[in-house]
């Protein structure tokens, strides 16, 4: 059921991105450094992600992202797929802007003895620097991973450096 919900969300996200591409469509990648916490346990991880961002105007848009990261408790491999609405606050003429995003993330996790899947809320914030070739972004994103039997779930925060090209 979760896979069906995720497929529907991704399809809606992709179709809405195409329909609202007047403000620009960007594709890019991110390099992330993260920290996952669970009662009595903390892990540091690294990751990479690819993403597509579509902006209907200067103030809002939609994004889809697929990322891989390691080391979160018993899980050594994690794949996160998310679809988010994103809002922008331009702070100066094409110099930089703040952004905030909220959406749905599905995280698939595997370890030596465990597998888990977690569908949940994701949110993030950061700052973007528009350049001639695209956008450079520094931001924070939060999501959870685990399963219904792992209570509470792992809370994961990632800080990333992103390059988006138009």
Short mmCIF file of C-alpha atoms in Angstrom, two decimals:
data_model
loop_
_atom_site.label_atom_id
_atom_site.label_comp_id
_atom_site.label_asym_id
_atom_site.label_seq_id
_atom_site.Cartn_x
_atom_site.Cartn_y
_atom_site.Cartn_z
CA UNK A 1 0.00 0.00 0.00
CA UNK A 2 2.80 2.44 0.88
CA UNK A 3 4.45 1.82 -2.48
CA UNK A 4 1.20 2.57 -4.28
CA UNK A 5 0.73 5.80 -2.31
CA UNK A 6 4.32 6.82 -3.07
CA UNK A 7 3.90 6.05 -6.79
CA UNK A 8 0.74 8.17 -6.92
CA UNK A 9 2.47 11.04 -5.08
CA UNK A 10 5.46 10.89 -7.41
CA UNK A 11 3.21 10.84 -10.48
CA UNK A 12 1.23 13.83 -9.22
CA UNK A 13 4.44 15.62 -8.36
CA UNK A 14 5.95 15.03 -11.79
CA UNK A 15 2.80 16.11 -13.63
CA UNK A 16 2.37 19.23 -11.51
CA UNK A 17 6.02 20.12 -12.06
CA UNK A 18 5.56 20.01 -15.82
CA UNK A 19 2.37 22.06 -15.67
CA UNK A 20 3.92 24.76 -13.48
CA UNK A 21 7.29 25.07 -15.21
CA UNK A 22 6.79 28.73 -16.27
CA UNK A 23 9.23 30.04 -13.63
CA UNK A 24 11.91 27.52 -14.49
CA UNK A 25 12.78 23.89 -14.17
CA UNK A 26 16.05 22.87 -12.56
CA UNK A 27 17.83 19.55 -12.25
CA UNK A 28 20.77 18.92 -9.98
CA UNK A 29 22.50 17.01 -7.24
CA UNK A 30 23.30 17.37 -3.57
CA UNK A 31 26.11 16.20 -1.30
CA UNK A 32 24.87 15.72 2.28
CA UNK A 33 26.23 15.26 5.77
CA UNK A 34 23.73 13.93 8.29
CA UNK A 35 23.05 12.93 11.85
CA UNK A 36 20.51 10.31 12.91
CA UNK A 37 19.34 10.02 16.50
CA UNK A 38 17.42 7.40 18.42
CA UNK A 39 17.21 7.12 22.24
CA UNK A 40 20.70 6.07 23.35
CA UNK A 41 22.17 6.14 19.85
CA UNK A 42 23.59 8.76 17.46
CA UNK A 43 25.06 8.19 14.00
CA UNK A 44 26.86 10.37 11.47
CA UNK A 45 26.20 9.71 7.78
CA UNK A 46 27.08 10.99 4.34
CA UNK A 47 24.87 10.96 1.30
CA UNK A 48 24.16 12.07 -2.23
CA UNK A 49 20.90 12.97 -3.95
CA UNK A 50 19.54 13.93 -7.35
CA UNK A 51 16.63 16.30 -7.65
CA UNK A 52 14.27 18.17 -9.92
CA UNK A 53 12.85 21.55 -8.93
CA UNK A 54 10.07 23.33 -10.79
CA UNK A 55 9.14 26.91 -9.98
CA UNK A 56 5.91 28.47 -11.14
CA UNK A 57 7.09 31.95 -10.06
CA UNK A 58 9.60 33.63 -7.73
CA UNK A 59 7.72 32.56 -4.58
CA UNK A 60 6.81 28.90 -4.80
CA UNK A 61 7.32 25.62 -6.62
CA UNK A 62 7.62 21.85 -6.26
CA UNK A 63 10.55 19.48 -5.88
CA UNK A 64 11.22 15.78 -6.20
CA UNK A 65 14.37 14.20 -4.78
CA UNK A 66 15.95 10.73 -4.57
CA UNK A 67 18.86 10.30 -2.18
CA UNK A 68 21.18 7.65 -0.78
CA UNK A 69 22.83 7.82 2.64
CA UNK A 70 24.55 5.45 5.05
CA UNK A 71 24.78 4.75 8.82
CA UNK A 72 21.54 5.25 10.72
CA UNK A 73 21.44 2.90 13.69
CA UNK A 74 21.15 -0.70 12.53
CA UNK A 75 20.72 0.49 8.93
CA UNK A 76 23.77 0.79 6.68
CA UNK A 77 22.00 1.68 3.42
CA UNK A 78 19.10 4.11 3.12
CA UNK A 79 17.20 5.38 0.08
CA UNK A 80 14.93 8.40 0.52
CA UNK A 81 12.37 9.53 -2.07
CA UNK A 82 10.47 12.74 -1.43
CA UNK A 83 8.06 15.16 -3.06
CA UNK A 84 7.82 18.64 -1.51
CA UNK A 85 6.16 22.00 -1.98
CA UNK A 86 8.72 24.79 -1.62
CA UNK A 87 8.37 28.50 -0.88
CA UNK A 88 10.91 31.28 -1.44
CA UNK A 89 11.56 34.67 0.14
CA UNK A 90 13.82 36.76 -2.14
CA UNK A 91 16.02 38.96 0.06
CA UNK A 92 17.67 41.01 -2.67
CA UNK A 93 17.66 41.36 -6.44
CA UNK A 94 18.99 37.99 -7.66
CA UNK A 95 21.61 37.81 -4.89
CA UNK A 96 20.13 35.28 -2.51
CA UNK A 97 16.84 34.01 -1.12
CA UNK A 98 15.57 31.94 1.78
CA UNK A 99 13.51 28.83 1.17
CA UNK A 100 11.34 26.46 3.17
CA UNK A 101 9.89 23.15 2.06
CA UNK A 102 7.47 20.54 3.33
CA UNK A 103 6.42 17.26 1.79
CA UNK A 104 6.19 13.49 1.99
CA UNK A 105 9.22 11.19 2.15
CA UNK A 106 9.45 7.42 1.84
CA UNK A 107 12.68 6.00 3.27
CA UNK A 108 13.78 2.41 2.51
CA UNK A 109 16.45 1.15 4.93
CA UNK A 110 18.51 -2.05 5.07
CA UNK A 111 21.12 -3.36 7.48
CA UNK A 112 22.85 -6.62 8.21
CA UNK A 113 19.81 -8.05 10.00
CA UNK A 114 16.99 -5.57 9.43
CA UNK A 115 14.94 -3.95 6.69
CA UNK A 116 12.49 -1.11 7.18
CA UNK A 117 10.28 1.28 5.26
CA UNK A 118 8.96 4.58 6.63
CA UNK A 119 6.50 6.93 4.92
CA UNK A 120 6.29 10.28 6.66
CA UNK A 121 6.65 14.03 6.72
CA UNK A 122 9.79 15.79 5.53
CA UNK A 123 10.63 19.45 5.93
CA UNK A 124 13.60 21.71 5.42
CA UNK A 125 14.94 25.23 5.07
CA UNK A 126 17.99 27.01 3.75
CA UNK A 127 19.40 29.71 1.53
CA UNK A 128 19.88 29.82 -2.26
CA UNK A 129 22.35 31.81 -4.31
CA UNK A 130 21.25 32.22 -7.97
CA UNK A 131 24.15 32.23 -10.45
CA UNK A 132 24.40 32.42 -14.25
CA UNK A 133 24.64 28.64 -14.64
CA UNK A 134 22.01 27.78 -12.04
CA UNK A 135 21.52 27.86 -8.28
CA UNK A 136 23.79 27.00 -5.37
CA UNK A 137 21.86 25.97 -2.24
CA UNK A 138 22.84 25.28 1.36
CA UNK A 139 20.09 23.75 3.46
CA UNK A 140 18.84 21.43 6.17
CA UNK A 141 16.30 18.66 5.65
CA UNK A 142 14.60 16.46 8.27
CA UNK A 143 12.91 13.08 7.89
CA UNK A 144 12.39 9.90 9.88
CA UNK A 145 13.31 6.32 9.12
CA UNK A 146 12.49 2.99 10.64
CA UNK A 147 9.39 0.85 10.75
CA UNK A 148 6.22 0.47 12.78
CA UNK A 149 8.05 -1.95 15.10
CA UNK A 150 10.92 0.50 15.72
CA UNK A 151 9.49 2.97 18.20
CA UNK A 152 10.43 5.72 18.24
CA UNK A 153 11.75 6.03 14.71
CA UNK A 154 15.20 7.41 13.90
CA UNK A 155 15.14 11.18 13.48
CA UNK A 156 17.48 12.21 10.65
CA UNK A 157 18.75 15.71 9.86
CA UNK A 158 20.90 16.32 6.80
CA UNK A 159 22.87 19.43 5.87
CA UNK A 160 23.50 19.60 2.15
CA UNK A 161 25.23 21.57 -0.56
CA UNK A 162 23.16 21.50 -3.76
CA UNK A 163 23.81 22.58 -7.34
CA UNK A 164 20.75 23.07 -9.56
CA UNK A 165 21.13 23.76 -13.29
CA UNK A 166 18.40 25.19 -15.53
#
